[in-house]
XYZ file of C-alpha atoms in Angstrom:
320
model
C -5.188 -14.459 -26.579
C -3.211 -15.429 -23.608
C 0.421 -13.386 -23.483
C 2.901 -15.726 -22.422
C 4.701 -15.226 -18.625
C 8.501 -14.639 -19.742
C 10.731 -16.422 -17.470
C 14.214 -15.549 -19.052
C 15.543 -13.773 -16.092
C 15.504 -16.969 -14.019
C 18.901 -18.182 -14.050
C 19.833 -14.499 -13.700
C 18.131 -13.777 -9.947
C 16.720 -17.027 -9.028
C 17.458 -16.820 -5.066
C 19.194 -20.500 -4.772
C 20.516 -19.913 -1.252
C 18.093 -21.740 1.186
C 18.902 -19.080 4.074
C 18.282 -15.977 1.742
C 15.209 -17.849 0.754
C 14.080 -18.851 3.906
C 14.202 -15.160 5.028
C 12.110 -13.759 2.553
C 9.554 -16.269 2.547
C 9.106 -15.808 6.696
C 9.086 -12.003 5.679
C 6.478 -12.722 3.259
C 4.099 -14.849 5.586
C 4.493 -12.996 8.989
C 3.919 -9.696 7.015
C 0.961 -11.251 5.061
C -0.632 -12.226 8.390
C -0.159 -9.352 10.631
C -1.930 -7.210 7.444
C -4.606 -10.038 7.115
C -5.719 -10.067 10.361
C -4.637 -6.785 11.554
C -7.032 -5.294 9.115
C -9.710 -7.568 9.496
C -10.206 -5.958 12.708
C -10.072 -2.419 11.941
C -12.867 -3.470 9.541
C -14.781 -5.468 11.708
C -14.038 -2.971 14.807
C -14.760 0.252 12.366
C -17.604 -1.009 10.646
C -19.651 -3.324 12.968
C -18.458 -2.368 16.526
C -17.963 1.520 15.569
C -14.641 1.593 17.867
C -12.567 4.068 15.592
C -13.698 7.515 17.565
C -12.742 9.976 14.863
C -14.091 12.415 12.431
C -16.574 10.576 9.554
C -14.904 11.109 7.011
C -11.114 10.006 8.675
C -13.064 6.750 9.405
C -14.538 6.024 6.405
C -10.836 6.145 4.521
C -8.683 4.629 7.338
C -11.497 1.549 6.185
C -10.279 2.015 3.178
C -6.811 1.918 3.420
C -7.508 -1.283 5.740
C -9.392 -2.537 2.893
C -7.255 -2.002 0.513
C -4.333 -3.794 2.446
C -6.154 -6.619 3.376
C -6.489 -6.891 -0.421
C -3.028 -6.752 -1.727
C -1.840 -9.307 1.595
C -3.678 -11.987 -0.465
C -2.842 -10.455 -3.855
C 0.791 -9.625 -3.055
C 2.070 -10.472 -0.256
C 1.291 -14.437 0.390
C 1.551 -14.777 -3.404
C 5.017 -13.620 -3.733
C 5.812 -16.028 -0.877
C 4.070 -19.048 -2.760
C 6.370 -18.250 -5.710
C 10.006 -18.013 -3.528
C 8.730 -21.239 -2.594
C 7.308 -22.699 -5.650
C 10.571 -20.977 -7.318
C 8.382 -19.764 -10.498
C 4.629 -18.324 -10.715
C 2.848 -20.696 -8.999
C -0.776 -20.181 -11.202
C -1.654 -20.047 -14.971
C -0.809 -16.759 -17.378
C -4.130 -15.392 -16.990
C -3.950 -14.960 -13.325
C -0.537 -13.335 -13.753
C -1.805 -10.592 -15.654
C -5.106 -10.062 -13.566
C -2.318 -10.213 -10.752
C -0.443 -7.181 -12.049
C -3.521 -5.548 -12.727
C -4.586 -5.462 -8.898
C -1.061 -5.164 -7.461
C -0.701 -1.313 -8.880
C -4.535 -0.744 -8.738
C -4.624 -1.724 -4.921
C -1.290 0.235 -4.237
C -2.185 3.283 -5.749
C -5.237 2.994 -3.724
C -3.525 3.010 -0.559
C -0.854 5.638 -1.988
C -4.011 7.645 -2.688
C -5.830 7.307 0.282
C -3.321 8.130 2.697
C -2.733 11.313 1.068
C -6.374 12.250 0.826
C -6.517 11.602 4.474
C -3.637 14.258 5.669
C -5.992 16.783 3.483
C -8.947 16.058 4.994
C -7.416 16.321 8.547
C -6.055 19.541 7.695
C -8.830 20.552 5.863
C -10.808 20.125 9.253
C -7.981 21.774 11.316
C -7.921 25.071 9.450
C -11.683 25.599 8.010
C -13.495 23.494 11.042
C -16.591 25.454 9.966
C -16.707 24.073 6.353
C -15.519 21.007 7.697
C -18.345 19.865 9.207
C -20.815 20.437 6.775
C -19.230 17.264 5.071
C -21.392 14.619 5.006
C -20.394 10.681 4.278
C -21.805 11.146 1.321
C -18.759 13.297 1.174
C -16.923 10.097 1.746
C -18.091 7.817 -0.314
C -17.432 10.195 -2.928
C -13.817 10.926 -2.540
C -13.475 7.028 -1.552
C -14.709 6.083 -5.041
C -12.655 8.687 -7.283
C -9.621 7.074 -5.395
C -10.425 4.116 -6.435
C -11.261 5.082 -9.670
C -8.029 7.173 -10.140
C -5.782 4.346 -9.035
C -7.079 1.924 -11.693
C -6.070 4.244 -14.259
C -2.836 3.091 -14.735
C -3.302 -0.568 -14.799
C -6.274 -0.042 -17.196
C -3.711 1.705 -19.823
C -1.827 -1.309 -19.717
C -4.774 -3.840 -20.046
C -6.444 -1.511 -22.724
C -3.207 -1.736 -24.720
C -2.372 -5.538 -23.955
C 1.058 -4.714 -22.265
C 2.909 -8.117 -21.998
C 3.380 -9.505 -18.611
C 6.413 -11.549 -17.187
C 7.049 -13.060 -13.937
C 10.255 -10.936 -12.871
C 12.150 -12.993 -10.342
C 14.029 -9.849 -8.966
C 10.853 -9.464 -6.875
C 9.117 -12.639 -7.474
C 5.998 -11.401 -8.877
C 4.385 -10.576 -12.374
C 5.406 -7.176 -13.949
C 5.298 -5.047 -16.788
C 7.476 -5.918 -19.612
C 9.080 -2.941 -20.318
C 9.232 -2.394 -24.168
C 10.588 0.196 -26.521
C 7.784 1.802 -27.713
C 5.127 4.221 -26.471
C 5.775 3.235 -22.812
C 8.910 4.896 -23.133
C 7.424 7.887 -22.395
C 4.229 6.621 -20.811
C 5.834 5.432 -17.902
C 7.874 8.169 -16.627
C 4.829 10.399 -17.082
C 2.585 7.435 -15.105
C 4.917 7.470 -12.501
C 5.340 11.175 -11.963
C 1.370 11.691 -11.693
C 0.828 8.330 -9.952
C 3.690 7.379 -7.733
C 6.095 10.860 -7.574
C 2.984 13.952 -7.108
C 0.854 11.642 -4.121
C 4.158 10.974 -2.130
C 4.834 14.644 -2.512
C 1.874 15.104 -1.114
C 2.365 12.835 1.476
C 5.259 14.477 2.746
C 4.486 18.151 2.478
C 0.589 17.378 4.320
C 2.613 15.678 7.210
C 4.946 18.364 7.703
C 2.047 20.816 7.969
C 0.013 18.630 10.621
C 3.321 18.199 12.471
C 2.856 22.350 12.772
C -0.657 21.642 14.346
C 0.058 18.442 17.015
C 1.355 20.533 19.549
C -2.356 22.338 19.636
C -4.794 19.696 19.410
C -6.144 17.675 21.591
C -8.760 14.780 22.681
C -9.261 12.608 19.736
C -8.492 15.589 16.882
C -4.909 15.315 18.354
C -5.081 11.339 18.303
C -6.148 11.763 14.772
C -3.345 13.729 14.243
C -0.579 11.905 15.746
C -2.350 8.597 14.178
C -1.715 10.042 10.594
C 1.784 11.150 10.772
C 2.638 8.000 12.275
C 1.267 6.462 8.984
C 2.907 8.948 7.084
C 5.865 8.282 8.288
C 5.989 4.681 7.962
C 4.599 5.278 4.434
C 7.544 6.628 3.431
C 10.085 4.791 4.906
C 8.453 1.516 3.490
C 8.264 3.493 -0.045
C 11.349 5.452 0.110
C 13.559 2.463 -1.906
C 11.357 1.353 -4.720
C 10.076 5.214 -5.310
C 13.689 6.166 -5.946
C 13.896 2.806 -8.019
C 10.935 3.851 -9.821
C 11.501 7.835 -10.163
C 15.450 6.882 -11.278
C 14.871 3.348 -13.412
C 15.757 4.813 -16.834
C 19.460 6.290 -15.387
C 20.062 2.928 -13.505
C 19.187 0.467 -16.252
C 21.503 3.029 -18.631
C 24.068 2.864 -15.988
C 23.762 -1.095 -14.989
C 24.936 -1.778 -18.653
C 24.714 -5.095 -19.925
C 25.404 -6.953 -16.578
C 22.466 -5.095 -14.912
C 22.465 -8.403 -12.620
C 25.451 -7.516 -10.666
C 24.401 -4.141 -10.618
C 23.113 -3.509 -6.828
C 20.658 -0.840 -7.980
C 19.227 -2.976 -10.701
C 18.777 -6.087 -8.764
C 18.983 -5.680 -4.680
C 17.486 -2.474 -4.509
C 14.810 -3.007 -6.505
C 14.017 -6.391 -4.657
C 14.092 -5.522 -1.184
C 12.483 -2.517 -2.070
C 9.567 -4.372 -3.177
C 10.227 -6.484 -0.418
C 10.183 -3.271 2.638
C 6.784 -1.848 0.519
C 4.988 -4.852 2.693
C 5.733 -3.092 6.424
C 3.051 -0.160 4.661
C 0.253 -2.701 4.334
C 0.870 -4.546 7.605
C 2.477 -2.039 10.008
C -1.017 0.532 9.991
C -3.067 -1.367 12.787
C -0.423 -1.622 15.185
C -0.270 2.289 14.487
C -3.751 2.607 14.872
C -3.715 0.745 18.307
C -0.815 2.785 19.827
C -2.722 5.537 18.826
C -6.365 5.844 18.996
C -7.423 4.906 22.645
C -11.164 3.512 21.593
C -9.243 0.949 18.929
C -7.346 -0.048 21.854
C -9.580 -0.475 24.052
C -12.011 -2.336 21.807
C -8.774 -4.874 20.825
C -8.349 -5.354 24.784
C -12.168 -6.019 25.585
C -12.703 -8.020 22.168
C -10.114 -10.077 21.647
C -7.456 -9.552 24.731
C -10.379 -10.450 27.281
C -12.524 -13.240 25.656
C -12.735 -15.644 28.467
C -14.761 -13.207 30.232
C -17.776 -13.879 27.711
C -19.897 -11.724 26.118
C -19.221 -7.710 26.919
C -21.021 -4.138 26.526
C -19.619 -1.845 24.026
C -16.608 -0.110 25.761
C -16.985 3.437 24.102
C -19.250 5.398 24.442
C -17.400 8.807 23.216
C -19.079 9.177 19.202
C -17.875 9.943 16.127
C -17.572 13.704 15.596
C -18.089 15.381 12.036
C -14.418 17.027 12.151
């Protein structure tokens, strides 16, 4: 049975100013761009041309994370610039709930992924012995349970036929919220999915800022690469997760006229809005700071007219 897209909040938070509009959907497109082909070549660089010089395991989830940003840029990001254009959900019903589906599987992934990459650094920093008995076997193994983890959530919904609605506070399908067992299955989601791996996040950052000062080579470009995408995690997160962590208080608070409420409505959007620097922002970090993605980025693509060129590093991956 197809669940009907609810569209009652239109006349509500329809954006009808053509300035506020056209700002968002240039956010949208420049954002969705810079991630699509940003982390097209960390893949193609990572995976064909071997240019990210790090441990094994720290390059097998940074492609990850590019993969799973790449995905939700053509999921997310250019779809929620269609619809501010389009000014409704610009496909069918059934693509609107397959569409919520993969925008909180995909972003969990990345949520997930990041974290599990501050561990593993760490991990290597203070038991470099054990650390390099880790195989990429290893790896694939952690890769997969992340990905597996994150689609818990989404699968609750789909296994219990939550409705979906387009919500034009943020211009994409949601979760209807209803008052029944989601009441409590939501605040419990987000504590284990959204509030516990930002937690994470922060404390695993603080502790490799501890150990920057002593590392160097590429173990302290490693390093410096992964609180600089901590750090612009949580910026880009820091809105929506207090949106998310405080939604019951601010829809109690908001009232009836939760539309002119600023927490409600313009937090909640340009939260949802920010979230996109997180999926586009990570290879410009990885090109400030790991010198072989540079390089390869200035002999591949900077330097074309020259023709065809020899691989330009030669350092290899290390196991930790």
């Amino acid at each position: 049975m197809t669940i009907p897209i609810l569209d009652h909040n239109k006349t509500l938070y329809e954006i009808t100013d053509d300035v506020h509009k056209g700002f968002l959907i240039s956010w949208c497109f420049i954002l969705g761009m810079f991630s699509i082909s940003g982390n097209t070549l960390v893949l193609l660089s990572a995976i064909k041309y071997n240019a990210l010089k790090l441990d094994k395991i720290s390059v097998m989830l940074i492609e990850n994370i590019a993969f799973a940003d790449l995905c939700y840029a053509l999921v997310v990001i250019v779809i929620v610039g269609w619809s501010i254009i389009e000014g409704s959900w610009p496909m069918n019903h059934l693509l609107c709930e397959i569409n919520v589906y993969l925008q909180y599987s995909i972003a969990l992934v990345d949520i997930n992924m990041i974290w599990v990459l501050n561990v593993a650094k760490l991990t290597c920093i203070i038991y470099p012995l054990q650390a390099r008995s880790r195989s990429k076997n290893t790896g694939y193994l952690v890769a997969a349970s992340m990905w597996v983890l994150a689609n818990i959530y989404p699968l609750q919904c789909a296994v219990m036929r939550r409705p979906v609605y387009f919500d034009y506070r943020s211009y994409r399908c949601a979760y209807l919220h209803t008052p029944d067992e989601w009441e409590w299955l939501d605040p419990l989601n987000i504590f284990i999915f959204l509030l516990i791996p930002n937690i994470i996040v922060i404390v695993t950052a603080i502790w490799l800022l501890v150990y920057a000062h002593k590392m160097v080579g590429i173990h302290k470009q490693a390093v410096i690469t992964m609180l600089t995408v901590s750090l612009v995690f949580c910026v880009s997160y820091a809105p929506v997760g207090v949106y998310f962590v405080a939604e019951k208080w601010i829809i109690e608070a908001a009232g009836e006229d939760k539309h002119e409420d600023f927490l409600y409505s313009k937090l909640y959007r340009y939260g949802m809005m920010l979230k996109f620097l997180n999926n586009s922002a990570n290879p410009i970090i990885y090109y400030a700071t790991i010198t072989s993605f540079r390089e390869f980025v200035k002999e591949r693509v900077c330097r074309l007219r020259r023709g065809p060129v020899q691989d330009v590093v030669k350092t290899k991956s290390t196991d930790c």
